[in-house]
mmCIF file of C-alpha atoms in Angstrom:
data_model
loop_
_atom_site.group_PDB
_atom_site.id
_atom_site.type_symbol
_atom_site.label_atom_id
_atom_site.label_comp_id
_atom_site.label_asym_id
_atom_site.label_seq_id
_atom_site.Cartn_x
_atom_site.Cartn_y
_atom_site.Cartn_z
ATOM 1 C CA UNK A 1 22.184 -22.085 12.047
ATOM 2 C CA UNK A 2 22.127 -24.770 9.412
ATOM 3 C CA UNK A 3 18.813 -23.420 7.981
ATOM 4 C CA UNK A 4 20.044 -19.833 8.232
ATOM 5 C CA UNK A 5 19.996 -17.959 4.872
ATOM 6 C CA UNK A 6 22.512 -15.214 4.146
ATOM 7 C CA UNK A 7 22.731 -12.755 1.663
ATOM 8 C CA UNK A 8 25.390 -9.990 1.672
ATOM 9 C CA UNK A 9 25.214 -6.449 -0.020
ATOM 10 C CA UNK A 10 28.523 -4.694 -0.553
ATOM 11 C CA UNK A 11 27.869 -1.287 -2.379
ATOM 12 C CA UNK A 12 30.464 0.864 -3.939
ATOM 13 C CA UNK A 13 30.590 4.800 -2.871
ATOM 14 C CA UNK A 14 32.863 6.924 -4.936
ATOM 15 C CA UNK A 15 33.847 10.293 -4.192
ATOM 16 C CA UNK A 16 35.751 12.926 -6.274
ATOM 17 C CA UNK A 17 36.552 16.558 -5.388
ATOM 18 C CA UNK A 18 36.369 19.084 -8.419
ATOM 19 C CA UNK A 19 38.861 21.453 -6.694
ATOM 20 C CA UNK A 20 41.772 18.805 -6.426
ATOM 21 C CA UNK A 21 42.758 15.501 -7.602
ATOM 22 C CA UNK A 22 41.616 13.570 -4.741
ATOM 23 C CA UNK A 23 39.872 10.681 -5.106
ATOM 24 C CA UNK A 24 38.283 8.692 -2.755
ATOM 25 C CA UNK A 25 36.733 5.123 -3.042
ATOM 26 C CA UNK A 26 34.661 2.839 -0.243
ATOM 27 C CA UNK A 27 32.841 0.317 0.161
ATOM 28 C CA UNK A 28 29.937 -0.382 2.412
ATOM 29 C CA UNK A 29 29.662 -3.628 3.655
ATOM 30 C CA UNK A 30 26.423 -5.631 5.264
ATOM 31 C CA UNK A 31 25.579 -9.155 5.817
ATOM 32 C CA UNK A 32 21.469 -10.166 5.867
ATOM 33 C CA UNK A 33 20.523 -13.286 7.655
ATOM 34 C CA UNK A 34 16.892 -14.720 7.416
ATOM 35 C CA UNK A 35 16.460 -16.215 10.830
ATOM 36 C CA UNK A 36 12.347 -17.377 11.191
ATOM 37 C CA UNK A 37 12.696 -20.226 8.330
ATOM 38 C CA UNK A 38 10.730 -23.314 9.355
ATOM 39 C CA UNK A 39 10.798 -21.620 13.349
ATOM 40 C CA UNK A 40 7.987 -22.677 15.876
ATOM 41 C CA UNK A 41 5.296 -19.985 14.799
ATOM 42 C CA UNK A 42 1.312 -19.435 16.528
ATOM 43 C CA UNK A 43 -1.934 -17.306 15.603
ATOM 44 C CA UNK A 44 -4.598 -15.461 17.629
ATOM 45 C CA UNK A 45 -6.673 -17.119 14.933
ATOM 46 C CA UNK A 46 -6.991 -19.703 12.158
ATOM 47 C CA UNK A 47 -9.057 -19.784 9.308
ATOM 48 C CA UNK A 48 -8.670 -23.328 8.601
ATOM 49 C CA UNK A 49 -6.306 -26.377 9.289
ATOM 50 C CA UNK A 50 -4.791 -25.832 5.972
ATOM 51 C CA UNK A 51 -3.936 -22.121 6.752
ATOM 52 C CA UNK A 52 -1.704 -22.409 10.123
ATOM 53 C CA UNK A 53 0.730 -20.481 11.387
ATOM 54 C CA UNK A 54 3.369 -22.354 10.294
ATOM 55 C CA UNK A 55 2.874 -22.259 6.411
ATOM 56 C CA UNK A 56 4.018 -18.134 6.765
ATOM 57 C CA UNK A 57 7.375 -19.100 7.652
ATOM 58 C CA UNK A 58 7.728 -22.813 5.719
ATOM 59 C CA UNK A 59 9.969 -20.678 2.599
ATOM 60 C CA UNK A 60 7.369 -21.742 0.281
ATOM 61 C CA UNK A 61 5.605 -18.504 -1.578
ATOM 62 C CA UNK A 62 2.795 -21.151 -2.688
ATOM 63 C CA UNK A 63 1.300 -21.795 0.955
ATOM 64 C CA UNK A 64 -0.447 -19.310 3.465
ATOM 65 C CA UNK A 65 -1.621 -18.361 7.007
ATOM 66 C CA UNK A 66 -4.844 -17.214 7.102
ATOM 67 C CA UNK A 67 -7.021 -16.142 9.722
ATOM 68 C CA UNK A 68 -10.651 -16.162 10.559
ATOM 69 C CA UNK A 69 -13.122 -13.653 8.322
ATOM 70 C CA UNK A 70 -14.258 -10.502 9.892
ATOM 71 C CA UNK A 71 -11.985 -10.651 13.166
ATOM 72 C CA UNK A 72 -10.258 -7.319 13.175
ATOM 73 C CA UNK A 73 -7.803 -7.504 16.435
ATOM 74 C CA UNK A 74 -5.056 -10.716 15.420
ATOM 75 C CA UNK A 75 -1.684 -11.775 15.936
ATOM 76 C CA UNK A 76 0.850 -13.966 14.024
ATOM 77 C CA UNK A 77 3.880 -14.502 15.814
ATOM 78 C CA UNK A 78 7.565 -16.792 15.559
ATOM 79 C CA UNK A 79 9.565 -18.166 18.212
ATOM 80 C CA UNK A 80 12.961 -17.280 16.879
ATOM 81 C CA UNK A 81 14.710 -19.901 19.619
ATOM 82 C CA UNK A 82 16.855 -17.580 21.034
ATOM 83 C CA UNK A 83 17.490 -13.825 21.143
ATOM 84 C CA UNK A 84 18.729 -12.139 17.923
ATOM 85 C CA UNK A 85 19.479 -8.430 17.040
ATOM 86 C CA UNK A 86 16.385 -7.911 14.408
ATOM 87 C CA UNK A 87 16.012 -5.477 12.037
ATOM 88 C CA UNK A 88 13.958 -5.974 9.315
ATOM 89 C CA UNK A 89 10.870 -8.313 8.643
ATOM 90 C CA UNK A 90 8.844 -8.656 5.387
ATOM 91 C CA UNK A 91 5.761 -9.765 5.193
ATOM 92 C CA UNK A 92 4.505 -10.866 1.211
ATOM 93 C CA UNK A 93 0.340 -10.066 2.078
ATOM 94 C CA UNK A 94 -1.971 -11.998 0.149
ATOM 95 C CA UNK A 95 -4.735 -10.029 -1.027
ATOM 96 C CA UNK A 96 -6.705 -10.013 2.354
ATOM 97 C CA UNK A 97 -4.403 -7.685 4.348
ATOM 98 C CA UNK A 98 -4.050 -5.393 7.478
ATOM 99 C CA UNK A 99 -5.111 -1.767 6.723
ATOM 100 C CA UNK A 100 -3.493 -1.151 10.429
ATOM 101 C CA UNK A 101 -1.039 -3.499 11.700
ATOM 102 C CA UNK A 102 2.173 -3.071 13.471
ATOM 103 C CA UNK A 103 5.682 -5.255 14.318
ATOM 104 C CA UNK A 104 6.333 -6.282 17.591
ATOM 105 C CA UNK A 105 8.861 -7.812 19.703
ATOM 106 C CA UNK A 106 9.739 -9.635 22.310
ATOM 107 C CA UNK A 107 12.413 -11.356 24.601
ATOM 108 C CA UNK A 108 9.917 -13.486 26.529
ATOM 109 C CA UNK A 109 7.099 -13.544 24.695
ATOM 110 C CA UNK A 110 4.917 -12.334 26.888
ATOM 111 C CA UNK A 111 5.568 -8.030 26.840
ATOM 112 C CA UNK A 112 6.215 -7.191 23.392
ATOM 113 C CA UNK A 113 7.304 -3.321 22.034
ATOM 114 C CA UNK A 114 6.199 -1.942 18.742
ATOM 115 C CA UNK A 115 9.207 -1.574 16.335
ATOM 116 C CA UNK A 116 7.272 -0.479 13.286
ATOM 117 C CA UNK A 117 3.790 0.491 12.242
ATOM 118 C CA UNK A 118 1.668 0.597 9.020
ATOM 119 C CA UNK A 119 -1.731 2.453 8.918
ATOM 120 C CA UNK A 120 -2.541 3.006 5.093
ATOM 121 C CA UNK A 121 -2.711 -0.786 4.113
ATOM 122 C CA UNK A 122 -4.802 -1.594 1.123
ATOM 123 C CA UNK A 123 -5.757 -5.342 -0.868
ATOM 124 C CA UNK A 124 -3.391 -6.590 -2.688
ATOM 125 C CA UNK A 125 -0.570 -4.308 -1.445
ATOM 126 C CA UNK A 126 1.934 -7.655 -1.752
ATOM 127 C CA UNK A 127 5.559 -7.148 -0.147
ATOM 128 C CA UNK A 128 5.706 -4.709 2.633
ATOM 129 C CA UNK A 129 9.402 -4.421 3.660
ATOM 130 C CA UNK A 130 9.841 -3.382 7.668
ATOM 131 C CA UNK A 131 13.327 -1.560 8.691
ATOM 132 C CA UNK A 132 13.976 -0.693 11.938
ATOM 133 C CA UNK A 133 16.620 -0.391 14.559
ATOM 134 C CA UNK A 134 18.084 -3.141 15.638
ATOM 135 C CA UNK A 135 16.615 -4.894 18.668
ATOM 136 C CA UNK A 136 17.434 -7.458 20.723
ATOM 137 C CA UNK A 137 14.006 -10.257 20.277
ATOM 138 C CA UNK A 138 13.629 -13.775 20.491
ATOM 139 C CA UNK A 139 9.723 -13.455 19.278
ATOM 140 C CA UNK A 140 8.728 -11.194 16.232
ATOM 141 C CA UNK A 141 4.613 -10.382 16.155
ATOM 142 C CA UNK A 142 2.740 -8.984 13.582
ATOM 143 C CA UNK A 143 -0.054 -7.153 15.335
ATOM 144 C CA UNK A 144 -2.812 -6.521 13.069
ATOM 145 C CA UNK A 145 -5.887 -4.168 14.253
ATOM 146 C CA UNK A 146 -8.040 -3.548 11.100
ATOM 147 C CA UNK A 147 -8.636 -5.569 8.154
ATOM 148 C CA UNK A 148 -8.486 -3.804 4.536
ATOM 149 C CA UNK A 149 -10.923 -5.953 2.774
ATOM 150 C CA UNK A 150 -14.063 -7.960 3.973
ATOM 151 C CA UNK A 151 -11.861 -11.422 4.514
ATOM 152 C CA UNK A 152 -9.514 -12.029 7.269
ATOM 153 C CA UNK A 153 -5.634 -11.641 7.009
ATOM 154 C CA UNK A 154 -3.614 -13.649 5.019
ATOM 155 C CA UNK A 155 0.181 -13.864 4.537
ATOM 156 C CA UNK A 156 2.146 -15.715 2.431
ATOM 157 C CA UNK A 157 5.568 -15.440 4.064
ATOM 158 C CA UNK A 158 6.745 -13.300 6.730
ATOM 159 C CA UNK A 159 10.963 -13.336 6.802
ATOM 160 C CA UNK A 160 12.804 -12.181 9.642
ATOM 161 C CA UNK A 161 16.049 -10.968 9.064
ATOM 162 C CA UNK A 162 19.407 -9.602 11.184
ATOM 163 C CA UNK A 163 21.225 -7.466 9.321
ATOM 164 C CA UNK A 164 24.706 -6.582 10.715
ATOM 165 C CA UNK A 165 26.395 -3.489 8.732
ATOM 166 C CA UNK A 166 29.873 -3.903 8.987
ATOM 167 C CA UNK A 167 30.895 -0.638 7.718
ATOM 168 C CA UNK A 168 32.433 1.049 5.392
ATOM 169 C CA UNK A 169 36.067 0.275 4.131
ATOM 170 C CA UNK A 170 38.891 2.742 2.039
ATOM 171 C CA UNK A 171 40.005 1.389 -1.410
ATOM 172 C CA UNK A 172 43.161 2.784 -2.558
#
Protein backbone atom coordinates (compact mmCIF):
# COMPACT_ATOMS: atom_id res chain seq x y z
CA UNK A 1 0.00 0.00 0.00
CA UNK A 2 1.83 3.10 -1.10
CA UNK A 3 -0.38 5.31 1.16
CA UNK A 4 -0.11 2.83 4.03
CA UNK A 5 1.33 4.36 7.25
CA UNK A 6 3.33 2.23 9.68
CA UNK A 7 4.42 2.74 12.97
CA UNK A 8 6.14 0.01 15.05
CA UNK A 9 6.29 -0.32 18.96
CA UNK A 10 9.01 -2.56 20.34
CA UNK A 11 8.87 -2.47 24.26
CA UNK A 12 11.48 -3.78 26.55
CA UNK A 13 10.33 -6.39 29.47
CA UNK A 14 12.96 -7.15 32.02
CA UNK A 15 12.79 -9.75 34.49
CA UNK A 16 15.03 -10.53 37.53
CA UNK A 17 14.60 -13.24 40.19
CA UNK A 18 15.64 -12.17 43.85
CA UNK A 19 16.37 -15.82 44.80
CA UNK A 20 19.08 -16.40 42.00
CA UNK A 21 21.09 -14.62 39.54
CA UNK A 22 18.95 -15.12 36.65
CA UNK A 23 18.20 -12.59 34.51
CA UNK A 24 15.96 -12.46 31.87
CA UNK A 25 15.45 -9.79 29.07
CA UNK A 26 12.63 -9.57 26.02
CA UNK A 27 11.34 -7.71 23.85
CA UNK A 28 7.85 -7.37 22.54
CA UNK A 29 7.51 -6.62 19.15
CA UNK A 30 4.32 -5.06 17.04
CA UNK A 31 3.93 -3.38 13.81
CA UNK A 32 0.68 -0.70 13.41
CA UNK A 33 -0.53 -0.01 9.96
CA UNK A 34 -3.16 2.80 9.27
CA UNK A 35 -5.09 1.33 6.41
CA UNK A 36 -8.48 3.86 5.73
CA UNK A 37 -6.17 6.97 4.55
CA UNK A 38 -7.81 8.73 1.61
CA UNK A 39 -10.19 5.13 1.20
CA UNK A 40 -13.69 5.38 -0.56
CA UNK A 41 -15.79 6.39 2.63
CA UNK A 42 -20.11 7.11 2.79
CA UNK A 43 -22.66 8.57 5.48
CA UNK A 44 -26.27 7.78 6.47
CA UNK A 45 -26.25 11.56 6.55
CA UNK A 46 -24.58 14.86 5.64
CA UNK A 47 -24.75 18.03 7.16
CA UNK A 48 -23.44 19.92 4.35
CA UNK A 49 -21.34 19.53 1.07
CA UNK A 50 -18.40 20.77 2.92
CA UNK A 51 -18.75 18.07 5.69
CA UNK A 52 -18.66 14.61 3.57
CA UNK A 53 -17.66 11.51 4.36
CA UNK A 54 -14.57 11.68 2.92
CA UNK A 55 -12.91 14.63 4.89
CA UNK A 56 -12.86 11.88 8.18
CA UNK A 57 -10.40 9.85 6.51
CA UNK A 58 -8.43 12.71 4.13
CA UNK A 59 -5.27 12.69 7.18
CA UNK A 60 -6.00 16.23 7.66
CA UNK A 61 -7.02 17.03 11.59
CA UNK A 62 -8.29 20.55 10.14
CA UNK A 63 -11.37 19.11 8.05
CA UNK A 64 -14.58 17.18 9.26
CA UNK A 65 -17.61 14.91 8.57
CA UNK A 66 -20.53 16.09 9.92
CA UNK A 67 -23.91 14.96 9.90
CA UNK A 68 -27.36 16.37 9.93
CA UNK A 69 -28.63 18.16 13.48
CA UNK A 70 -30.96 16.25 15.64
CA UNK A 71 -30.81 12.77 13.69
CA UNK A 72 -29.95 10.30 16.38
CA UNK A 73 -29.64 6.75 14.38
CA UNK A 74 -26.27 7.42 11.72
CA UNK A 75 -23.58 5.69 10.13
CA UNK A 76 -20.09 6.63 8.80
CA UNK A 77 -18.45 3.96 7.12
CA UNK A 78 -14.87 3.16 4.78
CA UNK A 79 -14.41 0.82 2.09
CA UNK A 80 -11.04 -0.51 3.07
CA UNK A 81 -10.61 -2.20 -0.73
CA UNK A 82 -9.99 -5.43 0.37
CA UNK A 83 -10.17 -7.56 3.52
CA UNK A 84 -7.71 -6.75 6.36
CA UNK A 85 -7.25 -8.23 9.92
CA UNK A 86 -8.49 -4.92 11.99
CA UNK A 87 -7.94 -4.16 15.28
CA UNK A 88 -8.10 -0.90 16.38
CA UNK A 89 -9.89 2.33 15.03
CA UNK A 90 -9.76 5.88 16.52
CA UNK A 91 -12.01 8.22 16.02
CA UNK A 92 -10.73 12.20 17.08
CA UNK A 93 -14.77 13.51 17.89
CA UNK A 94 -15.32 17.01 17.39
CA UNK A 95 -17.31 18.46 20.01
CA UNK A 96 -20.75 17.16 18.68
CA UNK A 97 -20.32 13.44 19.49
CA UNK A 98 -22.10 10.01 19.98
CA UNK A 99 -23.19 9.47 23.63
CA UNK A 100 -23.95 5.71 22.23
CA UNK A 101 -22.20 4.54 19.28
CA UNK A 102 -20.56 1.34 18.42
CA UNK A 103 -17.74 -0.19 15.68
CA UNK A 104 -18.78 -2.37 13.16
CA UNK A 105 -17.56 -4.55 10.52
CA UNK A 106 -17.92 -6.03 7.59
CA UNK A 107 -16.64 -8.32 4.68
CA UNK A 108 -19.38 -7.33 2.22
CA UNK A 109 -20.71 -4.47 3.38
CA UNK A 110 -23.90 -5.36 3.68
CA UNK A 111 -24.07 -7.64 7.38
CA UNK A 112 -21.83 -5.96 9.65
CA UNK A 113 -20.87 -7.37 13.54
CA UNK A 114 -20.26 -5.08 16.43
CA UNK A 115 -16.54 -5.21 17.51
CA UNK A 116 -16.70 -2.51 20.14
CA UNK A 117 -19.18 -0.31 21.91
CA UNK A 118 -19.23 3.07 23.78
CA UNK A 119 -22.30 4.16 25.87
CA UNK A 120 -21.01 7.03 28.25
CA UNK A 121 -19.98 9.54 25.42
CA UNK A 122 -19.97 13.15 26.38
CA UNK A 123 -19.05 16.78 24.16
CA UNK A 124 -15.90 17.32 23.63
CA UNK A 125 -14.63 13.86 24.69
CA UNK A 126 -11.82 14.23 21.60
CA UNK A 127 -9.77 10.88 20.84
CA UNK A 128 -11.56 7.74 21.65
CA UNK A 129 -9.10 4.86 20.96
CA UNK A 130 -11.06 1.34 19.93
CA UNK A 131 -9.04 -2.12 20.61
CA UNK A 132 -10.39 -5.15 19.76
CA UNK A 133 -9.67 -8.58 18.46
CA UNK A 134 -8.56 -8.89 15.37
CA UNK A 135 -11.10 -9.41 12.60
CA UNK A 136 -11.08 -10.13 9.29
CA UNK A 137 -13.20 -6.66 7.48
CA UNK A 138 -13.02 -5.00 4.35
CA UNK A 139 -15.66 -2.16 5.68
CA UNK A 140 -15.23 -0.50 9.21
CA UNK A 141 -18.73 1.44 10.47
CA UNK A 142 -19.14 3.64 13.13
CA UNK A 143 -22.71 3.11 14.25
CA UNK A 144 -23.88 5.93 16.21
CA UNK A 145 -27.46 5.71 18.09
CA UNK A 146 -27.65 8.82 20.38
CA UNK A 147 -26.22 12.14 20.07
CA UNK A 148 -24.46 13.79 23.30
CA UNK A 149 -25.16 17.34 22.55
CA UNK A 150 -28.06 19.13 20.62
CA UNK A 151 -25.93 19.12 17.07
CA UNK A 152 -25.37 16.18 14.95
CA UNK A 153 -22.09 14.05 14.93
CA UNK A 154 -19.00 15.25 13.87
CA UNK A 155 -15.57 13.61 13.44
CA UNK A 156 -12.50 14.85 12.57
CA UNK A 157 -10.60 11.70 11.61
CA UNK A 158 -11.42 8.21 12.09
CA UNK A 159 -7.96 5.86 11.50
CA UNK A 160 -8.16 2.33 10.95
CA UNK A 161 -5.38 0.40 11.88
CA UNK A 162 -3.97 -3.55 11.66
CA UNK A 163 -1.84 -4.21 14.18
CA UNK A 164 0.14 -7.50 13.86
CA UNK A 165 2.07 -8.45 17.29
CA UNK A 166 4.88 -10.35 16.38
CA UNK A 167 5.84 -11.50 19.70
CA UNK A 168 8.07 -11.49 22.08
CA UNK A 169 11.89 -12.24 21.55
CA UNK A 170 14.92 -13.45 24.34
CA UNK A 171 17.92 -11.03 24.64
CA UNK A 172 20.90 -12.59 26.01
Amino acid sequence: HPRTIFQSNITSISSTNNTSTFQSNFISISFRFEIAREKISSASSVNIAATVAALAFDGNPGTRWESAHGTENVWLQVDLGDVFLVSEVKISWEFACARKYDIELSTDGVSFTSVWSKTDGVGGMGLIDSVFSGTNARFVRMQAFERATQYGYSIWEMEVSEVYHLGQVHLQ
